[in-house]
Coordinates of N, CA and C in Angstrom, one line a residue:
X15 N -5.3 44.2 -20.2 CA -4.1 45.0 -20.6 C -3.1 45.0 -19.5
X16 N -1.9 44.6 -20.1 CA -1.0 44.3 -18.7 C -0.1 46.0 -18.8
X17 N 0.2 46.3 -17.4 CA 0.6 47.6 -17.3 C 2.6 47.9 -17.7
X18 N 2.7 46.6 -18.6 CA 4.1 46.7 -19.2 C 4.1 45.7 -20.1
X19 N 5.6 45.8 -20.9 CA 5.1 46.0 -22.7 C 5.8 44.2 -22.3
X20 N 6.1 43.4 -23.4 CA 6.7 41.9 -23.1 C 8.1 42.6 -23.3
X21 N 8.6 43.4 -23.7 CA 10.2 43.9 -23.9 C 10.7 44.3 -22.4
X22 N 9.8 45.1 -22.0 CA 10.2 45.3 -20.1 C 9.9 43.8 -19.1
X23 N 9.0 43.4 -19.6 CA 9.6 42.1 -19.3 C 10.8 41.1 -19.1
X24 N 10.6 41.0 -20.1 CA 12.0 40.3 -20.7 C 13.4 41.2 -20.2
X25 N 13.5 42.3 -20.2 CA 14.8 43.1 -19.7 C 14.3 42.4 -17.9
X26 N 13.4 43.0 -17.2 CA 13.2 42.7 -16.0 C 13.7 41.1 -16.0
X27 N 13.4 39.9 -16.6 CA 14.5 39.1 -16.3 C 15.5 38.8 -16.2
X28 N 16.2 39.7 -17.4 CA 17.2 39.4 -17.7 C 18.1 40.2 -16.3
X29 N 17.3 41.2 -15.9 CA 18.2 41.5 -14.7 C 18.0 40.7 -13.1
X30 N 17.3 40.3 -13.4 CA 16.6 39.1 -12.4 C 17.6 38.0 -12.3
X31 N 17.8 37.5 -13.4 CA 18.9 36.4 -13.6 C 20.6 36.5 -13.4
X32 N 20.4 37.7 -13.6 CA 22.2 38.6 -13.6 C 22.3 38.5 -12.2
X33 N 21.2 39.1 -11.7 CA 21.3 39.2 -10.3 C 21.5 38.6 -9.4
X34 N 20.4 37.5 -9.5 CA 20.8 36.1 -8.3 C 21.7 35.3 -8.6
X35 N 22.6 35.3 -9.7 CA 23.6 34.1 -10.0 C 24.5 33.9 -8.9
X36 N 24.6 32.9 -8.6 CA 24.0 31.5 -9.3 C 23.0 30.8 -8.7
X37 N 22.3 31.4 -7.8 CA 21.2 30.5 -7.3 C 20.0 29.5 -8.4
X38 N 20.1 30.1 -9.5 CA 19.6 28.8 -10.3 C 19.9 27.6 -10.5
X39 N 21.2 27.4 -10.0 CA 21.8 26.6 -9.9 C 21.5 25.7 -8.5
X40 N 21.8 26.3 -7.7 CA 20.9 26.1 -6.6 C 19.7 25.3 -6.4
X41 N 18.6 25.8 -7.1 CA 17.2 25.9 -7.0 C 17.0 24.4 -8.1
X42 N 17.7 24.5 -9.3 CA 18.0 23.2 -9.6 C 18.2 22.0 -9.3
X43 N 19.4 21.5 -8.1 CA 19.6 21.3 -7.6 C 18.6 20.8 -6.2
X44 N 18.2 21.9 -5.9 CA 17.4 21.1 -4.8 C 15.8 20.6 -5.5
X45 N 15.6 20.7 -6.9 CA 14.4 20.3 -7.4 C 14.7 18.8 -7.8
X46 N 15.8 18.5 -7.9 CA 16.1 17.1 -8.2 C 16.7 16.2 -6.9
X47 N 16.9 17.1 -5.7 CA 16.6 16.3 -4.3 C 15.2 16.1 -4.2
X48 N 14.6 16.5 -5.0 CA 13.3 16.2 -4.1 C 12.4 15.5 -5.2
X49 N 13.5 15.2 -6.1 CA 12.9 14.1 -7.1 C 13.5 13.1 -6.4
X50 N 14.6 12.9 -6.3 CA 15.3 11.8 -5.6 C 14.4 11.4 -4.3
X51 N 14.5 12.2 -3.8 CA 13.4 11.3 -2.3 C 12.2 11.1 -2.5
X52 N 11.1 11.0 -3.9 CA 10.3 10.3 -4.1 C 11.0 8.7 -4.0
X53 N 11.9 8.1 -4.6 CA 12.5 7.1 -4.6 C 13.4 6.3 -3.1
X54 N 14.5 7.8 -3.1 CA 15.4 7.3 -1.4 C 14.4 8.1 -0.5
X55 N 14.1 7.1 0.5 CA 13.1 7.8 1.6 C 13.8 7.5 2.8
X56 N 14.5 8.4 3.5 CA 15.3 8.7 4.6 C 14.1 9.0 5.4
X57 N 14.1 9.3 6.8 CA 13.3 9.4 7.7 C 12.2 10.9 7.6
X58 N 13.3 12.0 6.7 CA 13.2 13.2 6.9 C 12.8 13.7 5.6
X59 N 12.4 12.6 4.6 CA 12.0 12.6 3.3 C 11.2 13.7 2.7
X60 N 9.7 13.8 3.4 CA 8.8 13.9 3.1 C 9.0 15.7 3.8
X61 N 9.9 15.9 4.9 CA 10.0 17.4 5.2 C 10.9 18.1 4.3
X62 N 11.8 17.0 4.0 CA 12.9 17.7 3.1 C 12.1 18.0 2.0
X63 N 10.8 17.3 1.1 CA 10.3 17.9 0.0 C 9.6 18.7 0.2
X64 N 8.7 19.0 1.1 CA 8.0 20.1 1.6 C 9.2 21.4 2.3
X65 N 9.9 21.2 2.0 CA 11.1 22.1 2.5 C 11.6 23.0 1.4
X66 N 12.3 21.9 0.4 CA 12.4 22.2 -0.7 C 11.3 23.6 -1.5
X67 N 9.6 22.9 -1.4 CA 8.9 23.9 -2.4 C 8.7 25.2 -1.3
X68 N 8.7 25.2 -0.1 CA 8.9 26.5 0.8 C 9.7 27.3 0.2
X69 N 11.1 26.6 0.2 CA 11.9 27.6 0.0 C 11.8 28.2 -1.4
X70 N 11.5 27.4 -2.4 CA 11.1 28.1 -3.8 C 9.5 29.5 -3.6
X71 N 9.0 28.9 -3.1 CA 8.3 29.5 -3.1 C 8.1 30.7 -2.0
X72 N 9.2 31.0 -0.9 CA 10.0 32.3 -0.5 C 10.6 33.0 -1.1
X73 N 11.2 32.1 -1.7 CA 12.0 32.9 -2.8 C 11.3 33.7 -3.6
X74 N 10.6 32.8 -4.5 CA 9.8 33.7 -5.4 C 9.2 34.8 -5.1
X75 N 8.6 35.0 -3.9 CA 7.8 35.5 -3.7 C 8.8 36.7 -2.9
X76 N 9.9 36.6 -2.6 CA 10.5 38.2 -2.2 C 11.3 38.2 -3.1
X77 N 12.0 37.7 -3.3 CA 13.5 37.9 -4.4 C 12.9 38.2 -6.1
X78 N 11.6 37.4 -6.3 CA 11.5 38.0 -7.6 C 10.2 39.0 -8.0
X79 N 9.3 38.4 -7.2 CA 8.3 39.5 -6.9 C 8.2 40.9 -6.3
X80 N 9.1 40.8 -5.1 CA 9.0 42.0 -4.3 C 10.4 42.5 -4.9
X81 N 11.3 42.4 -5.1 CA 12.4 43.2 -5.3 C 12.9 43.2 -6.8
X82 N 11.7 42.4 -7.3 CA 12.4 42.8 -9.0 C 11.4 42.7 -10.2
X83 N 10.0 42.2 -9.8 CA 8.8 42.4 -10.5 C 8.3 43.7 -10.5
X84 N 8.2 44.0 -9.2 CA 7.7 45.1 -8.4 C 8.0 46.3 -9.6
X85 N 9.2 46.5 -9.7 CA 9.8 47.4 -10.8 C 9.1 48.0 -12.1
X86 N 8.2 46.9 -12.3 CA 7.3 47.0 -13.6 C 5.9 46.8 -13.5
X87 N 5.6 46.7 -12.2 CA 3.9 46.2 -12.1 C 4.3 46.1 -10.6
X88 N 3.1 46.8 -10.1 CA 3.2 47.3 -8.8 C 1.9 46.0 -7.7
X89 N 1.1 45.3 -8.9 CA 0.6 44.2 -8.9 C 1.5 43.1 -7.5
X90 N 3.1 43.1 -8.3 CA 3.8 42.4 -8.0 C 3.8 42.3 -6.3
X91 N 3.9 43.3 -5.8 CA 3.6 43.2 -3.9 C 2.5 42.2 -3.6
X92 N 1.2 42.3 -4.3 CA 0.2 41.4 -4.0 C 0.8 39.6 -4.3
X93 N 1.1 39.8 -5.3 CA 1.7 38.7 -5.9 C 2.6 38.2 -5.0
X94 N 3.3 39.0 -4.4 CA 4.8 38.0 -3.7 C 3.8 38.4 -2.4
X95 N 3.1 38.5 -1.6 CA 2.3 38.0 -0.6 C 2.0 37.3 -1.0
X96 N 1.5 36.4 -1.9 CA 0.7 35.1 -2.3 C 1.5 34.0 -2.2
X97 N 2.9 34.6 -2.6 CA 3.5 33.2 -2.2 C 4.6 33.5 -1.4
X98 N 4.7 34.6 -0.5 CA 5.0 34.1 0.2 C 4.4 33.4 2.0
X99 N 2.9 33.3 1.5 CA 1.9 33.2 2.0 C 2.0 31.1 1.9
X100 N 2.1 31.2 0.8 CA 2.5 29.8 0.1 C 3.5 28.9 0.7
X101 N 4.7 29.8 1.0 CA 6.0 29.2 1.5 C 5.8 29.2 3.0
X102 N 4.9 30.0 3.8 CA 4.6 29.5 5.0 C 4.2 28.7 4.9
X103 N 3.0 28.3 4.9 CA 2.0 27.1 4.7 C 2.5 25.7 4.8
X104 N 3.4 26.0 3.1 CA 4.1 24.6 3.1 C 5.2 24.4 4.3
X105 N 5.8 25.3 4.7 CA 6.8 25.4 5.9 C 6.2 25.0 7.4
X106 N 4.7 25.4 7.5 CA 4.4 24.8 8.4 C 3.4 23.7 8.7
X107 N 2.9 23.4 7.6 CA 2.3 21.9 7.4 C 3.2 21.2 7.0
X108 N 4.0 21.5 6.2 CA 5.2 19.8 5.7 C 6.4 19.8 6.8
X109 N 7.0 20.4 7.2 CA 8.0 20.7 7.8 C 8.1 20.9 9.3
X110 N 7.4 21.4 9.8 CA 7.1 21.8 11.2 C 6.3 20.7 12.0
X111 N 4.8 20.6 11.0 CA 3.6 19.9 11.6 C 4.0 18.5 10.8
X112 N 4.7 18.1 10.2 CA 4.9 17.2 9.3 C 3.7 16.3 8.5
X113 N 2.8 17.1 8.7 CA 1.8 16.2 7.7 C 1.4 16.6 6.1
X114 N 2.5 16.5 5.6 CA 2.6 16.2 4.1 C 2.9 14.9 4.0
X115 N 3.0 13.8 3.0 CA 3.9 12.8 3.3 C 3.2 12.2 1.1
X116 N 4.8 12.2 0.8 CA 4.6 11.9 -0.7 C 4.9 10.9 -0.9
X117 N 4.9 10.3 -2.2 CA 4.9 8.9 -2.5 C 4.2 8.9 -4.1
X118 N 5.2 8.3 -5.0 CA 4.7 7.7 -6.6 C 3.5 7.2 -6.6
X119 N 3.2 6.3 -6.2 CA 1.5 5.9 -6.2 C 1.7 5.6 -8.0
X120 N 0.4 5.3 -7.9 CA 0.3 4.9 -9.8 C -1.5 5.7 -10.0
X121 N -1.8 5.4 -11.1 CA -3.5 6.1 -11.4 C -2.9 7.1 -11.8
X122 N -4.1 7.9 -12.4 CA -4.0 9.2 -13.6 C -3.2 10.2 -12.6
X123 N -4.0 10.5 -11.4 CA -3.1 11.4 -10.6 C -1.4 11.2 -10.6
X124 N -1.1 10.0 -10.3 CA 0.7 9.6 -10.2 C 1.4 9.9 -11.5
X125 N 0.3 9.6 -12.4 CA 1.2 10.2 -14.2 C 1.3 11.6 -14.6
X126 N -0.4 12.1 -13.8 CA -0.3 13.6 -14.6 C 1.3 14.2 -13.5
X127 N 1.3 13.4 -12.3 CA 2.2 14.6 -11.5 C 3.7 14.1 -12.4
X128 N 3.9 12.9 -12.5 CA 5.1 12.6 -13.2 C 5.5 13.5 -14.2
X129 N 4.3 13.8 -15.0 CA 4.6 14.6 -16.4 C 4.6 16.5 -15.9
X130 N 4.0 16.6 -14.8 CA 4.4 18.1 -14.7 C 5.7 18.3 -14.0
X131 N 6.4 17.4 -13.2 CA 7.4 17.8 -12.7 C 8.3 17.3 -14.1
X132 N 8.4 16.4 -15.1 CA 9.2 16.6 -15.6 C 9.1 18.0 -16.9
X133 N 8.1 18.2 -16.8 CA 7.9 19.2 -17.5 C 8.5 20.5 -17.1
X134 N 8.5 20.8 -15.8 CA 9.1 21.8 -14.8 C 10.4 22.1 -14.8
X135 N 10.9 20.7 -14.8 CA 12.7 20.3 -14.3 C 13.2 20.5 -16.0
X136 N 12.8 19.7 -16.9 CA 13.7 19.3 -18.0 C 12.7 20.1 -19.2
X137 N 11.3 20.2 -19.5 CA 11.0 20.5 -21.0 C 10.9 21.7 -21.0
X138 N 10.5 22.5 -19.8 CA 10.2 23.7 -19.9 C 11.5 24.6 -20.0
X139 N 13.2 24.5 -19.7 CA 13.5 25.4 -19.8 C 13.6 24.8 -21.6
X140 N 13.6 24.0 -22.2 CA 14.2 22.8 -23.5 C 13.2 24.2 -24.4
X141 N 11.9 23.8 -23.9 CA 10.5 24.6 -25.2 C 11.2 25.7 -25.0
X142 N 11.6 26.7 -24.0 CA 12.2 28.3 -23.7 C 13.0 28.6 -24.8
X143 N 14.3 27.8 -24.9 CA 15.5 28.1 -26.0 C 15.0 27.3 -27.2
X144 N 14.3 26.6 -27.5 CA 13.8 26.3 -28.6 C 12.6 27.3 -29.6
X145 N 11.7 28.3 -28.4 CA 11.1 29.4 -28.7 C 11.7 30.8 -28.7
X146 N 13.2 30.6 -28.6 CA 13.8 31.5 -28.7 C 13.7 32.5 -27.3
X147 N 13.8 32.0 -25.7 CA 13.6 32.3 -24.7 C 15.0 32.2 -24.0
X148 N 16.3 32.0 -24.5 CA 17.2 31.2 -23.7 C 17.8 32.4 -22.3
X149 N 18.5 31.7 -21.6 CA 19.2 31.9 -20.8 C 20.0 33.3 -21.2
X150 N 19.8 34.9 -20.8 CA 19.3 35.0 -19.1 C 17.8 35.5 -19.4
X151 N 17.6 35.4 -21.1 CA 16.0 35.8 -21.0 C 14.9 34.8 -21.2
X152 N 14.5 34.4 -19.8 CA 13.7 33.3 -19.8 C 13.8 32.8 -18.3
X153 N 12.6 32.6 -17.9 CA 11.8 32.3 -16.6 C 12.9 30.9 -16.1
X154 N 13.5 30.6 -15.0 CA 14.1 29.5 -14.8 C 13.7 28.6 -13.6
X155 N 13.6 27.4 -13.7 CA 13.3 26.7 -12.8 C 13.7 27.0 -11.2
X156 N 12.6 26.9 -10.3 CA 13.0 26.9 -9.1 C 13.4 28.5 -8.3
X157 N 13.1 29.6 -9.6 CA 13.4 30.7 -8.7 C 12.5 31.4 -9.9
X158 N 11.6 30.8 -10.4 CA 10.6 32.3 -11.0 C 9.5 31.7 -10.9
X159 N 7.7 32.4 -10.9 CA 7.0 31.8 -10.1 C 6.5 30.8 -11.3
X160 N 6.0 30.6 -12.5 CA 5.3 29.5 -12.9 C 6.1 28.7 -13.5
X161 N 7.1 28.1 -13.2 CA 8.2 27.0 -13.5 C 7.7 26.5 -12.0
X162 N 7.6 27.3 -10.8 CA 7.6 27.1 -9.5 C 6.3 26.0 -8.9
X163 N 5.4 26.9 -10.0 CA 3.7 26.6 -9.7 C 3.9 24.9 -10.2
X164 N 4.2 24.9 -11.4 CA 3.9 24.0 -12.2 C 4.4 22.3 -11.5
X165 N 6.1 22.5 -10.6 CA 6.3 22.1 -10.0 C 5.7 21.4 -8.6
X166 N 5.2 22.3 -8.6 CA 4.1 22.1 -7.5 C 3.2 21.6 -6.8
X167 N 2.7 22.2 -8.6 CA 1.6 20.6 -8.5 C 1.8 19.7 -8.4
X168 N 2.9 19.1 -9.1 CA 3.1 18.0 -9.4 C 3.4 17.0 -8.6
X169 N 4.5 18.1 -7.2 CA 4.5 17.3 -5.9 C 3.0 17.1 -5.3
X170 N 2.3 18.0 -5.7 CA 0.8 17.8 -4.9 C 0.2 16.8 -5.3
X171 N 0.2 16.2 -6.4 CA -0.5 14.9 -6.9 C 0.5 13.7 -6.3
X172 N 1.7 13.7 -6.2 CA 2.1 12.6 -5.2 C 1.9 12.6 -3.7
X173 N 1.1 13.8 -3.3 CA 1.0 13.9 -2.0 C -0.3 12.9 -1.4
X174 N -0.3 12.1 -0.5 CA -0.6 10.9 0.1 C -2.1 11.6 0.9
X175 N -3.4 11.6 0.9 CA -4.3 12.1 1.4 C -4.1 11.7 3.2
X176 N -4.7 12.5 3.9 CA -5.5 13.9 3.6 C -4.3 14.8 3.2
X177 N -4.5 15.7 2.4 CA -3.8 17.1 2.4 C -4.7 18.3 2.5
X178 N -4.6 19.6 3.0 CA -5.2 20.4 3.1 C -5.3 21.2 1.8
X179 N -7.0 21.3 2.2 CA -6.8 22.3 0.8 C -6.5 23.7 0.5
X180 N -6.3 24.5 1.5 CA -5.6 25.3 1.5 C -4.5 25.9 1.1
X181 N -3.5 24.6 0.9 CA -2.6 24.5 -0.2 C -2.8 24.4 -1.3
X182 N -3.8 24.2 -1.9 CA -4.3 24.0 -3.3 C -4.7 25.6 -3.7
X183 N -5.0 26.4 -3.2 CA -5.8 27.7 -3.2 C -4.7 28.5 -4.5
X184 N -3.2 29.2 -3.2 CA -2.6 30.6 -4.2 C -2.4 29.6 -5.4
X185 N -1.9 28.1 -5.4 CA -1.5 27.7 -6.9 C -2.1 28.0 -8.0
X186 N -3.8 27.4 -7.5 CA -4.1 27.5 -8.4 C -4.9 29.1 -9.2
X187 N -4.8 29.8 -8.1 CA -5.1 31.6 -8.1 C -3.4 32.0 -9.7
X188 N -2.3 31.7 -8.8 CA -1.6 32.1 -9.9 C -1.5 31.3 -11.0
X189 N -2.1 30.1 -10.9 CA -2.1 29.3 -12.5 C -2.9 29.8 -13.3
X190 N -4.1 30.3 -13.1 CA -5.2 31.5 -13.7 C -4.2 32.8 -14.4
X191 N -3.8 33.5 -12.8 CA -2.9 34.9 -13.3 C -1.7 35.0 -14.3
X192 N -0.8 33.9 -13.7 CA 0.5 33.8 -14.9 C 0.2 33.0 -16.3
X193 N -1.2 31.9 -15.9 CA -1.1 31.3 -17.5 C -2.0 32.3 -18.5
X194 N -2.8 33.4 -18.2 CA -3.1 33.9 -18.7 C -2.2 35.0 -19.4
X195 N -1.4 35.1 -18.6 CA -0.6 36.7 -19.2 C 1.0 35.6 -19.8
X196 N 0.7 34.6 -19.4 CA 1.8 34.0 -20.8 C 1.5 34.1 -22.3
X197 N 0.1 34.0 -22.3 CA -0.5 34.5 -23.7 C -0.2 35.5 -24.0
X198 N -0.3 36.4 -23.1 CA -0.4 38.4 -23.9 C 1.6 38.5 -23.5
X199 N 2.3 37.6 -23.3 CA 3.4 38.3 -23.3 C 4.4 37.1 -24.3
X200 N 3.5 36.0 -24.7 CA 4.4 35.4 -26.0 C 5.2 34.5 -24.9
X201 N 4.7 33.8 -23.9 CA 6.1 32.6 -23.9 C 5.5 31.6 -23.5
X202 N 5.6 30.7 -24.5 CA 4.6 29.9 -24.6 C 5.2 28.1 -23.4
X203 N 6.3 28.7 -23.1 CA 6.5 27.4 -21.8 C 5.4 27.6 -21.0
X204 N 4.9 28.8 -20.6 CA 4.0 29.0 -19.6 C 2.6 28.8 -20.0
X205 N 2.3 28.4 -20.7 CA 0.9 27.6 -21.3 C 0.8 26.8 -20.8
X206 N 1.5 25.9 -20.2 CA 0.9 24.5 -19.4 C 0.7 25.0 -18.2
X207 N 1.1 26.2 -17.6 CA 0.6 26.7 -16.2 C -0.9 26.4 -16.0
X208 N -1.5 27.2 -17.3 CA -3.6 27.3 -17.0 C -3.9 26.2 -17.0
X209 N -3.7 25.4 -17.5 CA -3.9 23.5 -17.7 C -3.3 22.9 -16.7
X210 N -2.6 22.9 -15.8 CA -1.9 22.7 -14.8 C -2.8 22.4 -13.3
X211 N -3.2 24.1 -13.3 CA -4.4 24.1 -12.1 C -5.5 23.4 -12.2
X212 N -5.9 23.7 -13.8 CA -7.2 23.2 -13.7 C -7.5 21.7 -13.4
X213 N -6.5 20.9 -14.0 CA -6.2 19.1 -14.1 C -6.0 18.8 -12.6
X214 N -4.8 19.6 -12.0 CA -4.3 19.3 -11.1 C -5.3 19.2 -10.1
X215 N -5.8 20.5 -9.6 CA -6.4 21.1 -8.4 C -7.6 19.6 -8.6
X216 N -8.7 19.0 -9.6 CA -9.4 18.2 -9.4 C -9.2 17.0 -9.0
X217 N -7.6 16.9 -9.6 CA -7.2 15.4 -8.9 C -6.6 14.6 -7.8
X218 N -6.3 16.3 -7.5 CA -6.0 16.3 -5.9 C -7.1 16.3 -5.0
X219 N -8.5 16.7 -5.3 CA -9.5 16.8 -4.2 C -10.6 15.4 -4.9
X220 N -10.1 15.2 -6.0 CA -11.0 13.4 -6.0 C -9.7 12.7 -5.7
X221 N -8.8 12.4 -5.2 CA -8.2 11.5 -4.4 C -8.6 11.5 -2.7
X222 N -8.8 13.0 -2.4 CA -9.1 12.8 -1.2 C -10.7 12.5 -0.9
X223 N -11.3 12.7 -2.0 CA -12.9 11.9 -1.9 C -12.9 10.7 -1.6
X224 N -11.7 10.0 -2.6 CA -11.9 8.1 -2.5 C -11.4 8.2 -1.4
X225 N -10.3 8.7 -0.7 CA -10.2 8.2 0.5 C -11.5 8.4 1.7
X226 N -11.8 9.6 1.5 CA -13.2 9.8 1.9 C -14.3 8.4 2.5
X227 N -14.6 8.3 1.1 CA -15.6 7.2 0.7 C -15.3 5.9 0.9
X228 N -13.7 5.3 1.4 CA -13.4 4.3 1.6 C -13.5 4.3 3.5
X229 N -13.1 5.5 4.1 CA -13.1 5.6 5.8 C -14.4 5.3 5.9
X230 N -15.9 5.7 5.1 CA -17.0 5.6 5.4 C -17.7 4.0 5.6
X231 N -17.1 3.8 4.4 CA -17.4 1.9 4.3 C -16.6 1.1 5.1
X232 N -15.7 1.3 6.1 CA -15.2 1.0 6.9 C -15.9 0.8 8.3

């Protein structure tokens, strides 16, 4: 039983959205830089994408968790520690330590990630106003957390082994908590969240097995 009704929800984004304008625009914007530098690979490629989900995922984790979730589910403090627990991480393993390093690659992993970031960027807000979710009531890419997650993954399946798994952890903790309570609050873009972690998280840790299994035979 979640401790608010889907109607306080939905107001809670709607003032969520009022609020930060226009940073969705923004957050847009830098989700399609960091589509682009799968393709243009500048020296600073691979920090700029790991930069990119940092900062989404600071965001989320103070701007919509702590200062505007919080309001209705007190939950929310735990929650925006998670990611912004998240936005470190990536901040200091992609960015700082530079060892992220992405790349298309091809295999089930390079397709499932292709289809969650486009799912993230382009179908998910499409299903929202088509479910009758539109703009300002409805979760938006790049600044609310499971548009964020989903995203995520998706750079994590182009991510080039080894990657730490550590980064695999809050995603897939909130792909459990948010895709479950997409059910009990009716928005059904967030259904590919629970399916998201589950696919994802294995295909990220059997890519780093083959690589495993190939250093061995070596």
């Amino acid at each position: 039983m979640l401790p608010f009704t889907r109607d306080q929800f939905l107001a809670n984004l709607v003032a969520y959205n009022e609020a930060i304008w226009p940073a969705q625009l923004s957050a847009f914007a830098l989700g399609l830089l960091a589509v682009a530098l799968l393709f243009w690979r500048p020296q600073i490629a691979d920090r700029l994408i790991a930069g990119t989900l940092a900062i989404m995922w600071l965001w989320t984790g103070v701007r919509y968790h702590w200062l505007h979730f919080a309001e209705i589910n007190k939950a929310a403090l735990i929650f925006g520690g998670l990611f912004v627990a998240q936005g470190a991480m990536l901040a200091y393993v992609g960015v700082v330590s530079n060892e992220l390093r992405f790349g298309l690659g091809s295999g089930p992993a390079a397709s499932v990630g292709i289809g969650l970031v486009a799912y993230a960027v382009v179908l998910y807000p499409l299903l929202g106003i088509w479910t009758g979710h539109a703009y300002p009531q409805m979760p938006v890419f790049g600044v609310t957390p499971c548009p964020v997650t989903i995203f995520t993954f998706g750079f994590f399946l182009f991510a080039k082994p080894p990657m730490s798994r550590w980064l695999l952890a809050i995603p897939f903790i909130w792909s459990l908590i948010g895709g479950s309570a997409a059910f009990l609050l009716g928005v059904p873009q967030d259904w590919l969240l629970l399916v998201s972690g589950v696919v994802a998280v294995p295909l990220v840790l059997a890519c780093r097995s083959d690589i495993n299994l190939e250093g061995l035979k070596s």
